[in-house]
Amino acid sequence: MANETLNVMPNSNETNVHHRRNKRKKSNTDEISSEKSPIRQSIIPWLASYFNYKPTDKTDHESEHDIKKPKKDKSSWICNHFCCKLLFVFGLFYLIMFLRPDYSILIRNSLEDMLRKFNLTSEEFILRPGQHLAKYRQPSMPVIIIPGIVSTGLELWQGTECTAGKFRHRFWTSMQMVDSISRDHQCWLKHISLNLTNWRDPDSIRLRPVLGWAAADYVFPGYWLWSKVIQNLADIGYDPTNLVTLGYDWRLQPQYLEERDGYFTQLKFYTEFLRIKHGEKVALLTHSMGATYVLYFLRWVTEQAGDQWIDDNVATFLDVGGPLLGTPKAFSAVLSGEMKDTAVLGDLGRSILGKLVGKLVVFPKFFRALGSVASMFPRGGSNVWKECFGTEKNSFEHMLTFPIDRYKHFADKLREIQEKCEEEIDYNHGFDSILEEFYAKPELIQEIMTHNHTVEQFFDVLKIMAPRYMNLVNKYYVFDSSMYQSKVDDKTKKWKSDSRYWADPLSTPLPNVTNLKIYCMYGYVKEPMTECGYSYGFYPGTDYCSSALLLFNTSHTNSSACIKSGVYLGPGDATVPLVSLGHMCAGPWKKPGAYHNPGHVKAITREYVHKTTTFDILTTRLEDALRGGEYAVTHVEILGNRDFLTDLLTIVSKPIAGTNQSHLTVNDDNVNEDQIYSNIRQMSKRIMARQENN
């Protein structure tokens, strides 16, 4: 074979003739042959024979570029690729930095000078707010951190066979959760969910909250929650003796959180202990749903120990991004398991998620298995939620809409397609075994889908689509809009005797105290990015044998109507609407001596807006840059906002004796004043005016 291949290979004479015809080469065949290495001469025939390769004959019109120049013999271990050279340069650079640290400082300073000329660096990012204030401030109030929903890690204390060998593995937060989901998502979902029928631990399964700062500092490596707050507090002198993170099982409704874990008893104990040890009243620092649970605690402890206990032990309640009046996202989560974050994926995203988890119905099942989600259902009725768009002219009317003309004869169509289900559906006594829910009659579903619905009517929709679930909700929560129009004496009788009202600031007043301060601290994104309502529909891809039939109408987008991918959007922090974040501090709580603030609690609003800053190449960490930078104001990212951190440190600290505080941007005087960029005052005035007229 080798000889046959050699016969068809071009000989040196043919190549030489080709060069003479082009008059570009004057060397003869012997010269070319002599330049070829012995290795090249032996390998080419072998490769040609191995692959049975037959090269085409060269033609006279081929240019010299078609002929490969013979390569010089080079050592095989030398890498001439650009990446190799770049790697060598970086390696040499770091070796020099290691051997001569002084060179590192010189090079960094030179780079900073160069970047500063092009406005690519900023001095303000070099020090954390805590590092800057450490020269002027020192700890004053002991701080207790109460995280929000999904912010506390949960670990396994008892499980089924699929969790063998995973004792105390984290099933919420950390990479252990990711590993559990990737290996067996059904096993993970079974353990993370509570019992659907009573919101308690399933049989033979116990997840319990992680204790300490590790419970809420990071969700995953690189995705921070409370770590920046803790680090900045440490910068000015806080440590484990005066800073406590009191995590909790965020899945539980507040009543059972106390019954099972004694959480509010623990919070009361830690507050008393820190006040006695340090001689200073305590600051309760909350985020998201944690603010709602602290409102519940304030009423619970008042009923246990009286109003004076709060005046004696609590200095301030810092509500960071708290949905005090709820959020529409909680509605959509239990109705269809969807929210804005999934709507942007569209139908393709639904298909992918459905294949990953088996059926889309597992999402509403998961949210209905959490007793805490209902604590964030929208409160206040249409009187409050008309302001979700934040404008007087364009008031928000319906929280749930449908393309009405499309579903006039939906009942007949639904009966027809449900005949294909494996098990016959009994609309009178039928039971969806997956959601443990009763089936709604097609006529009732058609009635829902041919009308639009206000926030009050959304509850009626849930009563039809999920009657068993709503019976459980009513056991622990009250969402009665008529309560807001009741006389003061009637309201008092209700909340005094019924703990279901205690997480509702519109029904239950603040404690009758004089020294407490409440800060409503939240990010304000003026652009419509926060969920206010939803457009729903029925799609062929829906699991029509399930009792959860409705999905977002992701094709519905209209910028003039503030709707995108089936989600109505308004101002807020991209998770909680502005009216829920700010109304209580800007409106009812601003009136001392009135029903909602019978004492003289001082309510202060601190809004934060996103600042466009130069990207600091030398000091900005990638984990911050990917989340909007160090002035991001969205729901979670507010915990790392430099302006918020500066305010927080100023509130809980006191001046170091002998230091000049006058040149600080934020001081003890202006931090106790409102800082408002939105129109929340005007929104609150309109809400309270409508309330008085009713």
XYZ file of C-alpha atoms in Angstrom:
694
model
C 0.000 0.000 0.000
C 2.815 2.357 0.859
C 4.447 1.866 -2.531
C 1.159 2.437 -4.364
C 0.619 5.634 -2.435
C 4.093 6.870 -3.170
C 3.440 6.448 -6.885
C 0.565 8.909 -6.826
C 2.333 11.494 -4.669
C 3.683 14.492 -6.693
C 7.387 14.153 -7.322
C 9.947 16.842 -6.961
C 10.281 17.422 -10.722
C 6.577 18.268 -11.086
C 6.812 20.664 -8.189
C 9.917 22.264 -9.685
C 8.193 22.735 -13.048
C 5.329 24.433 -11.280
C 7.722 26.877 -9.632
C 9.513 27.627 -12.916
C 6.210 28.387 -14.673
C 5.307 30.913 -12.002
C 8.863 32.292 -12.003
C 8.661 32.754 -8.268
C 11.045 30.041 -7.102
C 14.588 29.583 -8.431
C 15.652 26.744 -6.221
C 15.815 23.273 -7.731
C 14.306 20.028 -6.540
C 17.397 18.971 -4.635
C 17.339 22.175 -2.586
C 13.704 21.672 -1.602
C 14.253 18.065 -0.763
C 17.283 18.900 1.311
C 15.235 21.317 3.439
C 12.734 18.627 4.391
C 13.561 16.841 7.572
C 13.948 13.065 7.610
C 10.992 12.882 10.017
C 8.718 14.740 7.557
C 9.787 12.541 4.669
C 8.951 9.367 6.552
C 5.704 10.462 8.242
C 3.863 11.848 5.208
C 3.922 8.592 3.236
C 2.883 6.692 6.340
C -0.103 9.006 6.984
C -1.097 8.875 3.347
C -1.027 5.094 3.386
C -2.913 4.902 6.677
C -5.851 7.000 5.502
C -5.661 5.764 1.909
C -5.298 9.372 0.930
C -4.873 10.275 -2.734
C -4.012 13.937 -3.287
C -5.216 15.677 -6.389
C -2.738 16.647 -9.070
C -1.601 20.220 -9.096
C -2.614 22.273 -12.083
C -0.589 24.889 -13.822
C -2.866 27.747 -12.808
C -2.467 27.139 -9.042
C -0.775 29.996 -7.229
C 2.116 29.731 -4.908
C -0.219 30.184 -1.930
C -1.632 26.719 -2.576
C 1.762 25.174 -1.908
C 2.612 24.833 1.756
C 6.059 25.999 2.616
C 8.241 23.417 4.243
C 8.428 23.837 8.051
C 11.624 24.055 9.945
C 12.400 21.402 12.478
C 11.478 22.571 15.971
C 11.426 20.868 19.330
C 8.012 19.280 19.946
C 7.792 20.404 23.618
C 7.750 24.118 22.834
C 4.214 25.623 22.615
C 3.963 28.568 20.223
C 0.230 29.123 20.667
C -0.818 32.617 21.765
C -2.593 31.238 24.860
C 0.621 29.556 25.973
C 2.523 32.801 25.641
C -0.188 34.690 27.540
C -0.152 32.091 30.298
C 3.614 32.395 30.539
C 3.396 36.196 30.866
C 0.765 35.980 33.641
C 2.740 33.315 35.441
C 5.869 35.441 35.321
C 3.881 38.480 36.496
C 2.479 36.692 39.563
C 5.884 35.213 40.343
C 7.341 38.721 40.472
C 4.430 39.877 42.664
C 5.096 36.974 45.020
C 8.838 37.565 45.237
C 8.609 41.373 45.400
C 5.358 42.547 47.123
C 6.523 46.143 46.869
C 6.252 45.862 43.089
C 2.593 44.872 43.509
C 1.823 48.106 45.340
C 3.635 50.190 42.737
C 1.835 48.507 39.848
C -1.578 48.848 41.524
C -1.025 52.542 42.225
C 0.057 53.093 38.638
C -3.049 51.317 37.345
C -5.299 53.367 39.626
C -3.750 56.608 38.382
C -4.200 55.528 34.793
C -7.810 54.377 35.255
C -8.691 57.504 37.222
C -7.726 59.642 34.236
C -10.365 57.813 32.200
C -12.942 57.881 35.026
C -12.851 54.095 35.375
C -12.434 53.946 39.123
C -14.080 55.548 42.134
C -12.633 56.302 45.546
C -15.928 55.618 47.323
C -15.741 51.895 46.617
C -12.345 51.396 48.223
C -13.788 51.282 51.778
C -16.997 49.644 52.925
C -19.467 51.982 54.679
C -18.590 50.230 57.932
C -14.870 50.770 57.414
C -15.466 54.453 56.757
C -17.734 54.935 59.798
C -15.474 52.917 62.110
C -13.485 56.108 62.754
C -16.582 57.944 63.985
C -19.162 55.449 65.291
C -19.348 52.608 67.810
C -22.048 50.044 68.706
C -24.999 51.290 70.710
C -28.135 49.187 70.248
C -27.781 45.395 70.274
C -29.171 44.060 66.985
C -31.372 41.039 66.327
C -31.739 40.052 62.660
C -35.036 38.424 61.638
C -34.693 37.168 58.032
C -37.464 36.970 55.457
C -39.121 34.135 53.591
C -36.719 31.597 52.035
C -33.833 33.441 53.737
C -33.085 30.916 56.480
C -31.325 27.644 55.777
C -33.186 24.433 56.606
C -31.402 21.187 57.478
C -32.583 17.578 57.637
C -33.146 16.009 61.054
C -35.349 13.130 59.951
C -36.153 11.822 56.494
C -37.323 8.901 54.404
C -35.224 6.252 52.664
C -34.251 8.538 49.782
C -32.305 10.762 52.216
C -30.219 8.006 53.786
C -26.849 9.348 54.924
C -27.937 13.000 54.709
C -28.501 13.804 58.378
C -28.234 17.587 58.865
C -27.682 18.168 55.158
C -29.058 21.515 54.085
C -32.242 21.113 52.083
C -32.603 24.871 51.695
C -29.704 27.170 50.724
C -26.155 25.976 50.028
C -24.855 23.728 47.274
C -26.130 20.690 49.180
C -29.629 21.739 48.135
C -28.566 21.930 44.486
C -27.042 18.475 44.764
C -30.229 17.054 46.309
C -32.422 18.553 43.582
C -30.185 17.331 40.765
C -30.054 13.786 42.147
C -33.733 13.338 43.039
C -35.953 16.405 42.797
C -39.060 14.495 43.865
C -37.369 13.393 47.082
C -36.235 16.965 47.756
C -39.705 18.390 47.079
C -41.296 15.790 49.340
C -39.065 16.840 52.235
C -39.147 20.622 51.744
C -42.970 20.713 51.581
C -45.250 20.698 54.598
C -48.362 18.575 54.855
C -50.904 20.025 52.415
C -53.856 19.478 54.729
C -52.571 21.041 57.963
C -49.227 22.832 57.249
C -47.325 20.629 59.676
C -44.408 18.226 59.323
C -45.165 15.268 57.050
C -44.896 11.828 58.621
C -41.279 10.775 59.320
C -39.888 14.072 57.959
C -38.367 16.904 59.978
C -36.541 19.934 58.591
C -35.352 22.508 61.098
C -33.784 25.979 60.725
C -30.021 26.393 60.766
C -28.842 28.418 63.761
C -26.477 31.381 63.802
C -25.225 33.759 61.118
C -24.605 30.913 58.680
C -28.381 30.492 58.506
C -28.870 33.595 56.380
C -25.568 35.092 55.221
C -25.444 33.364 51.811
C -27.988 31.407 49.757
C -25.225 29.878 47.650
C -21.517 30.646 47.482
C -21.330 34.060 45.828
C -25.040 34.911 46.267
C -25.180 36.945 49.463
C -28.165 37.798 51.645
C -27.171 39.178 55.053
C -23.399 38.830 54.754
C -22.823 42.485 53.807
C -24.962 43.715 56.696
C -23.122 41.476 59.163
C -19.695 42.455 57.826
C -20.406 46.189 57.966
C -21.784 45.919 61.496
C -18.602 44.069 62.445
C -16.551 46.924 60.966
C -17.856 49.352 63.600
C -17.438 46.922 66.489
C -20.351 44.483 66.517
C -19.635 40.856 67.363
C -21.537 37.771 68.609
C -22.129 39.406 71.989
C -24.354 42.173 70.600
C -25.413 40.866 67.176
C -27.774 37.892 66.854
C -29.342 36.295 63.786
C -32.532 34.531 64.827
C -33.484 32.342 61.887
C -36.758 30.461 61.761
C -38.682 27.931 59.706
C -40.059 30.333 57.111
C -42.531 27.712 55.855
C -44.720 27.964 58.971
C -47.658 30.254 59.734
C -46.883 32.487 62.761
C -49.229 30.689 65.171
C -47.642 27.296 64.552
C -44.152 28.819 64.525
C -44.714 29.659 68.180
C -46.519 26.415 68.968
C -43.871 24.107 67.485
C -40.620 26.057 67.903
C -41.479 28.686 70.503
C -39.987 31.258 68.140
C -41.607 34.379 69.578
C -40.729 33.217 73.080
C -37.098 32.947 71.918
C -37.264 36.415 70.373
C -38.641 37.833 73.609
C -35.902 36.106 75.628
C -33.035 37.276 73.396
C -34.382 40.835 73.427
C -34.494 40.900 77.223
C -31.084 39.249 77.539
C -29.331 41.697 75.199
C -30.983 44.702 76.838
C -29.896 43.562 80.319
C -26.365 42.637 79.244
C -25.604 45.849 77.353
C -27.898 48.296 79.120
C -29.317 49.441 75.781
C -32.655 48.755 74.159
C -32.608 46.453 71.141
C -33.013 47.067 67.406
C -35.120 44.494 65.540
C -33.761 44.356 61.985
C -36.052 42.572 59.525
C -36.307 41.918 55.815
C -39.254 40.990 53.606
C -41.734 38.646 55.336
C -39.735 39.001 58.558
C -41.332 42.444 58.968
C -44.818 40.910 58.892
C -43.814 38.366 61.519
C -42.336 41.079 63.766
C -45.639 42.965 63.547
C -47.273 39.766 64.770
C -44.640 39.552 67.535
C -45.272 43.124 68.725
C -48.934 42.338 69.276
C -48.174 38.869 70.714
C -45.696 40.199 73.277
C -48.038 43.048 74.178
C -50.769 40.550 74.980
C -48.237 38.498 76.975
C -46.371 41.226 78.871
C -48.129 44.538 78.204
C -47.230 47.650 76.206
C -44.573 48.674 78.696
C -42.418 45.675 77.752
C -41.809 47.175 74.311
C -40.963 50.600 75.710
C -38.503 48.967 78.092
C -36.785 46.603 75.658
C -37.173 47.667 72.007
C -35.684 50.883 70.661
C -36.414 50.520 66.969
C -38.023 48.259 64.411
C -36.245 48.419 61.052
C -38.508 47.139 58.289
C -36.385 46.550 55.163
C -38.468 45.762 52.088
C -41.363 44.444 54.151
C -44.632 43.624 52.303
C -46.752 45.075 55.107
C -49.862 45.047 52.904
C -48.930 41.894 51.008
C -47.922 41.264 47.422
C -49.872 39.951 44.397
C -47.052 37.480 43.798
C -48.447 35.377 46.651
C -51.773 35.071 44.794
C -50.278 33.818 41.540
C -47.951 31.449 43.389
C -50.815 29.471 44.927
C -53.169 29.736 41.936
C -50.793 28.483 39.233
C -47.304 28.379 40.742
C -46.186 31.215 38.455
C -44.792 34.711 38.876
C -43.033 37.374 36.843
C -39.766 35.481 36.960
C -41.273 32.483 35.166
C -43.547 34.474 32.842
C -40.587 35.813 30.862
C -39.735 32.218 29.900
C -42.993 31.898 27.954
C -44.418 28.633 26.644
C -40.961 27.253 25.905
C -39.959 27.784 29.518
C -43.123 26.021 30.667
C -42.284 23.022 28.510
C -38.743 22.844 29.855
C -39.861 23.198 33.477
C -42.575 20.621 32.948
C -40.063 18.095 31.661
C -37.661 18.827 34.500
C -40.172 18.373 37.314
C -42.644 15.997 35.667
C -45.763 18.201 35.815
C -46.247 21.940 36.203
C -48.813 21.252 38.909
C -45.974 20.611 41.382
C -45.385 24.383 41.585
C -48.801 25.401 42.980
C -48.647 22.278 45.137
C -45.368 23.464 46.669
C -46.632 26.979 47.421
C -49.919 25.695 48.841
C -47.903 23.497 51.187
C -46.318 26.580 52.817
C -48.342 28.106 55.619
C -46.389 31.365 55.415
C -47.315 32.326 51.843
C -50.846 33.377 52.793
C -49.396 35.900 55.264
C -48.400 37.909 52.186
C -51.782 37.900 50.434
C -52.762 41.488 49.490
C -54.562 43.360 52.281
C -56.733 46.441 52.239
C -58.981 45.628 49.311
C -59.472 47.768 46.218
C -59.205 50.946 48.270
C -55.493 50.241 48.722
C -54.659 48.360 45.545
C -56.094 50.971 43.201
C -52.764 52.681 43.821
C -50.619 49.804 42.559
C -49.783 51.691 39.345
C -48.806 54.678 41.475
C -50.750 57.287 39.482
C -54.043 59.035 40.128
C -55.164 59.061 36.492
C -54.352 55.419 35.716
C -55.801 53.587 38.711
C -55.438 49.829 38.985
C -58.806 48.070 38.889
C -58.480 44.326 38.302
C -55.839 42.033 39.784
C -56.961 39.070 37.662
C -58.054 39.376 34.015
C -58.967 37.043 31.140
C -59.482 37.440 27.388
C -63.206 37.335 28.102
C -64.668 36.615 24.650
C -62.456 33.562 24.248
C -64.114 31.498 26.991
C -67.866 31.943 26.473
C -68.402 28.214 25.876
C -65.498 26.930 27.910
C -67.583 24.656 30.169
C -68.562 22.345 27.301
C -65.008 22.284 25.973
C -63.603 21.451 29.417
C -66.034 18.580 29.933
C -65.103 17.216 26.524
C -61.342 17.217 27.062
C -61.588 15.924 30.633
C -63.360 12.824 29.328
C -59.911 11.778 28.052
C -58.508 11.598 31.588
C -57.583 8.147 32.849
C -59.947 8.453 35.793
C -63.451 9.806 35.409
C -63.828 13.184 37.102
C -66.752 13.567 39.473
C -67.529 17.303 39.662
C -69.676 16.838 42.768
C -67.332 14.781 44.924
C -64.187 14.429 42.775
C -60.809 14.893 44.397
C -57.488 15.831 42.789
C -55.066 13.463 44.514
C -51.971 15.503 43.548
C -53.160 18.817 44.985
C -55.501 17.124 47.460
C -58.145 19.494 46.190
C -61.747 19.262 45.031
C -62.535 19.749 41.349
C -64.452 22.865 40.418
C -67.477 22.492 38.182
C -66.827 23.592 34.567
C -69.675 26.122 34.770
C -68.007 27.856 37.729
C -64.660 27.923 35.936
C -66.343 29.418 32.877
C -67.898 32.074 35.105
C -64.432 32.938 36.401
C -62.892 33.083 32.937
C -65.538 35.353 31.437
C -65.027 38.153 33.984
C -62.199 40.253 35.359
C -61.654 40.292 39.108
C -60.650 42.826 41.754
C -58.416 41.969 44.699
C -61.453 41.030 46.818
C -62.774 38.823 44.021
C -59.406 37.099 43.713
C -60.161 35.468 47.066
C -63.475 34.243 45.621
C -61.622 32.733 42.661
C -59.335 30.841 45.016
C -62.333 29.589 46.988
C -63.681 28.034 43.777
C -60.390 26.723 42.389
C -58.900 25.628 45.732
C -61.658 25.321 48.363
C -59.769 22.992 50.713
C -56.729 25.280 50.641
C -58.770 28.396 51.381
C -60.461 26.693 54.337
C -56.985 26.139 55.774
C -56.024 29.766 55.035
C -59.087 31.026 56.893
C -58.049 29.002 59.924
C -54.929 31.161 60.410
C -55.598 34.430 58.539
C -58.435 36.887 57.982
C -58.857 38.905 54.779
C -62.112 40.712 55.415
C -62.277 44.108 53.728
C -65.385 45.029 55.711
C -63.205 45.045 58.820
C -61.543 48.259 57.615
C -64.884 50.098 57.624
C -65.913 48.801 61.066
C -66.171 51.024 64.119
C -63.131 51.246 66.369
C -64.778 49.316 69.208
C -65.785 46.503 66.863
C -62.271 46.307 65.425
C -60.734 46.188 68.880
C -62.964 43.336 69.972
C -61.941 41.328 66.927
C -58.168 41.687 67.031
C -58.033 41.476 70.830
C -59.546 38.010 70.768
C -58.295 36.702 67.427
C -54.590 36.265 66.562
C -55.464 35.905 62.869
C -55.548 39.719 62.674
C -52.159 40.363 64.262
C -50.127 40.357 61.049
C -52.507 42.874 59.413
C -51.440 46.473 60.192
C -54.706 47.873 58.816
C -56.759 45.868 61.318
C -54.449 45.734 64.330
C -52.953 48.978 65.710
C -49.387 49.458 66.882
C -48.689 49.017 70.607
C -49.584 52.009 72.743
C -45.981 53.093 73.372
C -44.084 56.363 73.161
C -40.401 55.606 72.544
C -40.475 53.115 69.675
C -39.250 54.131 66.216
C -40.232 52.310 63.028
C -38.204 52.719 59.848
C -39.698 51.671 56.515
C -36.567 51.229 54.397
C -36.956 50.066 50.812
C -35.760 50.486 47.265
C -37.805 52.490 44.789
C -37.753 51.493 41.126
C -39.940 53.997 39.290
C -40.042 51.988 36.075
C -42.866 49.403 36.016
C -41.040 46.267 37.164
C -43.143 45.107 40.132
C -46.104 42.721 39.906
C -49.567 44.210 40.417
C -51.838 41.697 38.702
C -52.093 38.983 36.074
C -53.725 37.998 32.818
C -54.667 34.306 32.824
C -55.939 31.771 30.314
C -56.242 28.088 29.447
C -53.708 26.444 27.148
C -53.508 23.056 25.395
C -50.348 22.272 27.330
C -52.209 22.568 30.629
C -52.685 19.430 32.678
C -56.450 19.352 32.089
C -56.891 16.421 34.494
C -55.679 18.621 37.352
C -57.753 21.013 39.435
C -55.180 23.759 38.660
C -56.213 24.677 35.122
C -55.144 28.291 34.735
C -51.808 29.637 33.503
C -50.430 33.074 32.641
C -51.463 34.471 29.277
C -47.825 35.127 28.332
C -48.804 36.413 24.881
C -50.554 39.407 26.463
C -48.167 42.361 26.266
C -49.229 46.001 26.057
C -46.883 48.746 27.229
C -49.657 51.353 27.409
C -51.593 49.076 29.779
C -48.434 48.303 31.788
C -48.637 44.587 31.057
C -45.800 42.360 29.899
C -46.009 38.607 29.282
C -49.291 38.445 31.161
C -48.090 40.414 34.208
C -49.352 43.908 35.115
C -46.418 45.976 36.366
C -46.063 49.051 38.558
C -43.510 50.850 40.767
C -41.886 49.118 43.733
C -38.715 47.202 44.433
C -39.280 44.688 41.596
C -40.899 42.247 44.077
C -43.160 44.200 46.457
C -45.334 47.079 45.128
C -44.668 50.585 46.400
C -48.078 50.874 48.063
C -47.325 47.837 50.229
C -43.801 48.982 51.067
C -44.571 52.534 52.074
C -48.234 53.250 52.800
C -48.218 52.486 56.535
C -45.168 54.641 57.333
C -46.264 57.454 55.022
C -49.937 57.413 56.019
C -51.717 55.763 58.990
C -48.660 55.493 61.262
C -47.894 59.183 60.736
C -50.874 60.120 62.895
C -50.010 59.603 66.578
C -53.055 59.172 68.766
C -55.174 57.814 65.907
C -56.462 54.244 65.621
C -53.388 52.781 63.882
C -50.889 54.554 66.161
C -52.557 55.051 69.552
C -49.276 55.946 71.249
C -46.577 58.132 69.764
C -44.528 55.707 67.695
C -42.372 57.657 65.263
C -42.630 56.290 61.710
C -39.817 57.221 59.321
C -39.614 56.458 55.598
C -36.202 55.952 53.994
C -36.410 55.325 50.249
C -33.407 54.453 48.102
C -33.022 54.886 44.368
C -30.536 53.232 42.080
C -27.456 55.310 41.388
C -25.538 54.970 38.154
C -21.892 54.768 39.103
C -18.717 54.115 37.239
C -17.755 50.488 37.267
C -14.716 50.201 39.479
C -12.444 47.693 37.776
C -10.151 47.380 40.775
C -12.594 47.174 43.683
C -16.040 46.068 42.465
C -16.525 42.376 43.065
C -18.071 40.261 40.327
C -20.879 39.071 42.643
C -21.927 42.720 43.109
C -21.574 43.691 39.458
C -23.843 40.825 38.386
C -26.538 42.016 40.812
C -26.705 45.656 39.784
C -23.702 47.075 41.592
C -23.303 48.487 45.081
C -26.248 50.874 44.738
C -28.834 48.322 43.553
C -32.246 48.788 45.195
C -34.197 45.684 44.233
C -35.820 43.539 46.905
C -32.839 41.454 48.027
C -30.030 43.625 46.685
C -31.095 46.491 48.975
C -29.274 44.617 51.758
C -25.997 45.447 50.023
C -26.856 49.021 49.030
C -24.191 51.422 50.334
C -26.696 54.169 51.199
C -28.883 51.732 53.121
C -25.878 50.315 54.980
C -24.764 53.827 55.938
C -28.237 54.625 57.306
C -28.431 51.337 59.180
C -25.052 51.776 60.845
C -25.905 55.336 61.859
C -29.243 54.303 63.394
C -27.898 51.496 65.595
C -24.603 53.149 66.604
C -23.494 56.200 68.565
C -20.670 58.711 68.060
C -17.196 57.976 69.358
C -16.363 60.602 71.965
C -14.212 63.406 70.611
C -14.916 62.801 66.920
C -16.345 65.430 64.602
C -19.625 64.144 63.128
C -20.581 67.276 61.231
C -18.942 66.346 57.933
C -20.645 62.933 57.728
C -23.248 62.732 54.971
C -25.659 60.866 57.265
C -25.836 61.760 60.954
C -28.115 61.281 63.954
C -30.333 64.162 62.864
C -31.056 63.590 59.182
C -31.292 59.789 59.465
C -34.448 60.337 61.542
C -36.089 62.339 58.778
C -38.070 61.049 55.814
C -36.132 60.478 52.606
C -38.728 60.079 49.864
C -38.254 60.041 46.084
C -41.609 58.548 45.064
C -45.166 59.853 45.329
C -46.010 57.570 48.268
C -47.319 60.519 50.319
C -49.877 61.391 47.645
C -50.848 57.731 47.285
C -51.416 57.422 51.032
C -53.509 60.591 51.134
C -55.802 59.244 48.414
C -56.154 55.901 50.207
C -57.015 57.508 53.549
C -59.424 59.960 51.892
C -61.341 57.089 50.305
C -61.299 55.294 53.656
C -62.867 58.275 55.417
C -65.511 58.693 52.712
C -66.552 55.076 53.105
